[in-house]
GROMACS .gro file of C-alpha atoms in nm:
model
  241
    1MET     CA    1   5.855   3.100  -1.442
    2ALA     CA    2   5.728   2.972  -1.141
    3ILE     CA    3   5.920   2.664  -0.980
    4SER     CA    4   5.764   2.365  -0.900
    5GLY     CA    5   5.768   2.182  -0.519
    6LYS     CA    6   5.963   1.939  -0.702
    7HIS     CA    7   6.217   2.173  -0.843
    8CYS     CA    8   6.276   2.324  -0.509
    9PHE     CA    9   6.292   1.980  -0.412
   10CYS     CA   10   6.593   1.937  -0.619
   11LEU     CA   11   6.730   2.263  -0.565
   12LEU     CA   12   6.754   2.175  -0.242
   13LEU     CA   13   6.933   1.844  -0.312
   14VAL     CA   14   7.181   1.997  -0.522
   15PHE     CA   15   7.264   2.279  -0.273
   16ASN     CA   16   7.284   2.063   0.012
   17ALA     CA   17   7.557   1.883  -0.230
   18ILE     CA   18   7.753   2.148  -0.252
   19ILE     CA   19   7.770   2.251   0.072
   20ASN     CA   20   7.836   1.914   0.182
   21THR     CA   21   8.093   1.885  -0.100
   22THR     CA   22   8.261   2.244  -0.005
   23THR     CA   23   8.271   2.148   0.345
   24ALA     CA   24   8.429   1.842   0.278
   25LEU     CA   25   8.685   1.986   0.065
   26HIS     CA   26   8.791   2.242   0.349
   27LYS     CA   27   8.841   1.984   0.585
   28ARG     CA   28   9.016   1.767   0.387
   29SER     CA   29   9.164   2.050   0.088
   30ASP     CA   30   9.525   1.934   0.179
   31ASP     CA   31   9.457   1.548   0.083
   32VAL     CA   32   9.191   1.530  -0.150
   33SER     CA   33   9.238   1.583  -0.509
   34PRO     CA   34   9.041   1.740  -0.803
   35GLN     CA   35   8.943   1.378  -0.936
   36ALA     CA   36   8.828   1.288  -0.569
   37VAL     CA   37   8.590   1.608  -0.587
   38MET     CA   38   8.442   1.532  -0.938
   39THR     CA   39   8.382   1.177  -0.779
   40LEU     CA   40   8.209   1.294  -0.501
   41VAL     CA   41   7.970   1.533  -0.694
   42GLN     CA   42   7.925   1.280  -0.960
   43GLN     CA   43   7.772   1.053  -0.687
   44GLN     CA   44   7.587   1.352  -0.547
   45ALA     CA   45   7.456   1.377  -0.888
   46ALA     CA   46   7.355   1.046  -0.885
   47ALA     CA   47   7.145   1.029  -0.566
   48ILE     CA   48   6.978   1.346  -0.664
   49GLN     CA   49   6.895   1.230  -0.980
   50ARG     CA   50   6.766   0.856  -0.813
   51LEU     CA   51   6.584   1.080  -0.541
   52GLU     CA   52   6.366   1.243  -0.858
   53ALA     CA   53   6.315   0.959  -1.010
   54LYS     CA   54   6.154   0.848  -0.668
   55LEU     CA   55   5.982   1.192  -0.583
   56THR     CA   56   5.825   1.128  -0.941
   57SER     CA   57   5.710   0.791  -0.870
   58ALA     CA   58   5.544   0.937  -0.530
   59GLU     CA   59   5.391   1.186  -0.769
   60THR     CA   60   5.279   0.952  -1.024
   61ARG     CA   61   5.115   0.728  -0.751
   62LEU     CA   62   4.961   1.049  -0.584
   63THR     CA   63   4.791   1.122  -0.939
   64GLY     CA   64   4.639   0.784  -0.948
   65VAL     CA   65   4.505   0.776  -0.542
   66GLU     CA   66   4.378   1.101  -0.597
   67ALA     CA   67   4.229   0.971  -0.944
   68THR     CA   68   4.060   0.685  -0.782
   69ASN     CA   69   3.932   0.907  -0.507
   70GLN     CA   70   3.753   1.132  -0.776
   71GLN     CA   71   3.595   0.808  -0.920
   72GLN     CA   72   3.498   0.719  -0.591
   73SER     CA   73   3.335   1.008  -0.507
   74SER     CA   74   3.172   0.976  -0.805
   75THR     CA   75   3.060   0.641  -0.734
   76ILE     CA   76   2.880   0.738  -0.409
   77THR     CA   77   2.744   1.056  -0.544
   78ASP     CA   78   2.597   0.814  -0.783
   79LEU     CA   79   2.500   0.570  -0.544
   80ASN     CA   80   2.359   0.865  -0.315
   81THR     CA   81   2.116   0.949  -0.602
   82LYS     CA   82   1.993   0.566  -0.664
   83LEU     CA   83   1.904   0.548  -0.297
   84SER     CA   84   1.687   0.871  -0.284
   85ASP     CA   85   1.515   0.709  -0.617
   86VAL     CA   86   1.471   0.377  -0.419
   87ASN     CA   87   1.348   0.544  -0.104
   88SER     CA   88   1.121   0.793  -0.268
   89LYS     CA   89   0.958   0.444  -0.498
   90LEU     CA   90   0.934   0.295  -0.132
   91SER     CA   91   0.746   0.583  -0.005
   92ASP     CA   92   0.509   0.562  -0.281
   93VAL     CA   93   0.470   0.168  -0.274
   94ASN     CA   94   0.389   0.301   0.123
   95SER     CA   95   0.134   0.569   0.045
   96SER     CA   96  -0.029   0.333  -0.210
   97SER     CA   97  -0.030   0.026  -0.002
   98SER     CA   98  -0.191   0.264   0.319
   99VAL     CA   99  -0.470   0.370   0.016
  100GLY     CA  100  -0.531   0.034  -0.042
  101LEU     CA  101  -0.566  -0.123   0.279
  102ASN     CA  102  -0.779   0.201   0.389
  103ASN     CA  103  -0.993   0.088   0.091
  104ILE     CA  104  -1.014  -0.258   0.221
  105ASN     CA  105  -1.105  -0.157   0.513
  106THR     CA  106  -1.368   0.067   0.387
  107ARG     CA  107  -1.511  -0.171   0.197
  108LEU     CA  108  -1.492  -0.400   0.520
  109ASP     CA  109  -1.677  -0.122   0.703
  110THR     CA  110  -1.948  -0.111   0.447
  111THR     CA  111  -2.035  -0.526   0.402
  112VAL     CA  112  -2.415  -0.484   0.444
  113PHE     CA  113  -2.630  -0.866   0.390
  114PHE     CA  114  -2.881  -1.019   0.608
  115THR     CA  115  -3.091  -1.350   0.619
  116ALA     CA  116  -3.410  -1.429   0.797
  117HIS     CA  117  -3.688  -1.654   0.860
  118MET     CA  118  -3.942  -1.773   1.042
  119SER     CA  119  -3.960  -1.945   1.357
  120LYS     CA  120  -4.269  -2.092   1.388
  121TYR     CA  121  -4.575  -2.266   1.223
  122PRO     CA  122  -4.839  -2.145   1.072
  123VAL     CA  123  -4.815  -1.778   1.164
  124THR     CA  124  -5.067  -1.512   1.095
  125ILE     CA  125  -4.982  -1.149   0.979
  126GLY     CA  126  -5.122  -0.836   0.939
  127GLU     CA  127  -5.298  -0.653   0.702
  128ARG     CA  128  -5.006  -0.367   0.535
  129SER     CA  129  -4.803  -0.388   0.848
  130PRO     CA  130  -4.408  -0.525   0.760
  131ILE     CA  131  -4.399  -0.924   0.851
  132ARG     CA  132  -4.183  -1.063   1.128
  133PHE     CA  133  -3.895  -1.292   1.015
  134ASP     CA  134  -3.834  -1.363   1.402
  135ALA     CA  135  -3.500  -1.604   1.344
  136VAL     CA  136  -3.207  -1.427   1.208
  137VAL     CA  137  -2.925  -1.634   1.000
  138THR     CA  138  -2.689  -1.289   0.927
  139ASN     CA  139  -2.745  -0.980   1.020
  140VAL     CA  140  -2.388  -0.847   0.922
  141GLY     CA  141  -2.384  -0.453   0.908
  142GLY     CA  142  -2.697  -0.441   1.187
  143GLY     CA  143  -2.933  -0.355   0.933
  144TYR     CA  144  -3.219  -0.581   0.976
  145ASN     CA  145  -3.444  -0.595   1.294
  146PRO     CA  146  -3.609  -0.890   1.395
  147THR     CA  147  -3.821  -0.788   1.618
  148THR     CA  148  -3.991  -0.539   1.378
  149GLY     CA  149  -3.936  -0.763   1.053
  150VAL     CA  150  -3.753  -0.418   0.893
  151PHE     CA  151  -3.436  -0.343   0.758
  152THR     CA  152  -3.268   0.022   0.773
  153ALA     CA  153  -2.993   0.088   0.554
  154PRO     CA  154  -2.677   0.149   0.716
  155VAL     CA  155  -2.507   0.311   0.452
  156SER     CA  156  -2.648   0.432   0.111
  157GLY     CA  157  -2.598   0.260  -0.218
  158VAL     CA  158  -2.754   0.024  -0.406
  159TYR     CA  159  -2.880  -0.298  -0.264
  160VAL     CA  160  -3.054  -0.637  -0.357
  161VAL     CA  161  -3.362  -0.747  -0.138
  162TYR     CA  162  -3.559  -1.068  -0.168
  163ALA     CA  163  -3.853  -1.243   0.015
  164GLN     CA  164  -4.018  -1.601  -0.056
  165LEU     CA  165  -4.335  -1.674   0.116
  166MET     CA  166  -4.564  -2.004   0.154
  167LYS     CA  167  -4.944  -2.007   0.255
  168HIS     CA  168  -5.047  -2.204   0.473
  169ILE     CA  169  -5.299  -2.499   0.314
  170ASP     CA  170  -5.651  -2.502   0.227
  171VAL     CA  171  -5.650  -2.124   0.277
  172PRO     CA  172  -5.725  -1.806   0.029
  173TYR     CA  173  -5.499  -1.618  -0.173
  174ILE     CA  174  -5.258  -1.393  -0.097
  175TRP     CA  175  -5.099  -1.081  -0.199
  176TRP     CA  176  -4.815  -0.922  -0.095
  177VAL     CA  177  -4.511  -0.684  -0.203
  178LEU     CA  178  -4.164  -0.569  -0.083
  179ASP     CA  179  -4.213  -0.235   0.039
  180LYS     CA  180  -3.937   0.063   0.017
  181SER     CA  181  -4.040   0.298   0.273
  182GLY     CA  182  -4.384   0.323   0.153
  183THR     CA  183  -4.296   0.221  -0.213
  184VAL     CA  184  -4.387  -0.091  -0.405
  185LEU     CA  185  -4.047  -0.262  -0.530
  186CYS     CA  186  -4.185  -0.595  -0.609
  187MET     CA  187  -4.539  -0.759  -0.578
  188ASN     CA  188  -4.678  -1.126  -0.579
  189ARG     CA  189  -4.993  -1.343  -0.535
  190LEU     CA  190  -4.983  -1.682  -0.365
  191GLU     CA  191  -5.245  -1.858  -0.555
  192LYS     CA  192  -5.575  -2.017  -0.389
  193THR     CA  193  -5.568  -2.375  -0.404
  194SER     CA  194  -5.622  -2.624  -0.220
  195THR     CA  195  -5.239  -2.712  -0.177
  196TYR     CA  196  -4.936  -2.501  -0.090
  197ASP     CA  197  -4.835  -2.231  -0.298
  198THR     CA  198  -4.486  -2.042  -0.222
  199SER     CA  199  -4.398  -1.713  -0.452
  200SER     CA  200  -4.104  -1.503  -0.424
  201CYS     CA  201  -3.999  -1.083  -0.527
  202LEU     CA  202  -3.638  -0.993  -0.547
  203ALA     CA  203  -3.560  -0.632  -0.646
  204THR     CA  204  -3.232  -0.409  -0.689
  205THR     CA  205  -3.275  -0.048  -0.545
  206GLY     CA  206  -3.097   0.248  -0.409
  207LEU     CA  207  -3.129   0.318  -0.034
  208HIS     CA  208  -3.040   0.587   0.147
  209LYS     CA  209  -2.851   0.575   0.476
  210GLY     CA  210  -3.187   0.538   0.736
  211GLU     CA  211  -3.464   0.396   0.461
  212GLN     CA  212  -3.622   0.097   0.528
  213VAL     CA  213  -3.742  -0.176   0.326
  214PHE     CA  214  -3.973  -0.444   0.467
  215VAL     CA  215  -4.218  -0.729   0.328
  216ARG     CA  216  -4.596  -0.682   0.399
  217ARG     CA  217  -4.940  -0.824   0.334
  218ASP     CA  218  -5.143  -0.591   0.039
  219LYS     CA  219  -5.455  -0.787   0.071
  220GLY     CA  220  -5.636  -1.138   0.086
  221ASP     CA  221  -5.604  -1.423   0.382
  222ASN     CA  222  -5.345  -1.386   0.683
  223THR     CA  223  -5.201  -1.730   0.729
  224LEU     CA  224  -4.857  -1.831   0.596
  225GLU     CA  225  -4.688  -2.196   0.638
  226GLY     CA  226  -4.359  -2.004   0.855
  227ASN     CA  227  -4.081  -2.157   0.962
  228TRP     CA  228  -3.774  -2.180   0.675
  229TYR     CA  229  -4.071  -2.172   0.344
  230CYS     CA  230  -4.097  -1.785   0.461
  231SER     CA  231  -3.770  -1.582   0.446
  232PHE     CA  232  -3.645  -1.228   0.367
  233SER     CA  233  -3.265  -1.186   0.280
  234GLY     CA  234  -3.082  -0.842   0.135
  235PHE     CA  235  -2.710  -0.709   0.047
  236LEU     CA  236  -2.545  -0.404  -0.033
  237LEU     CA  237  -2.448  -0.423  -0.359
  238SER     CA  238  -2.233  -0.121  -0.389
  239SER     CA  239  -2.208   0.171  -0.129
  240ASP     CA  240  -2.222   0.558  -0.239
  241PRO     CA  241  -1.845   0.709  -0.235
   0.00000   0.00000   0.00000
């Protein structure tokens, strides 16, 4: 049968007590009575019991400390697992934020809108050539050219374009169109009256990058009132993916 460390320690104490008792008996064999020897042995046994009790108490405390350490180790493992989960979620949030920021930057990069009007009045225009609106109010995206009167799509997408014209007083009618690279998007007419007449055109169209839209006279008179009475605008409704 295996002997525990506690029992070994107790045996050592007993052997030590016996040795001490034997030594004392040898030294005082002449004047030590059997009763004194018995008393000494009992005292040693009591001392051993007290030591055993202390050892048992120490072992109990050690067991408690080990249990506490195990609990703390388990708690630390749980905390590390939770921390790993938090770090993973934080990484996902950072990734989502980065994607969202990139989308915002992409939208900002593809923001396109413009408005321009004529700076003079009256204005003489050519036939079937782009009408120039030389006074630029806004030109975000840089698609409109006030020198030519042509808007060139800087990105592919769906655009909304709008134009308004007013003919000069006492001139015949004017037919005019919104032209997309040779295709008529919208047509309108300034009536032959003795007063001013205004008309407008609005169109929604898909444009590939580089395609152009402009306003041109189709037929009729060639004199417009100009100034703010004649304007050309447009904006990107949605860009292609």
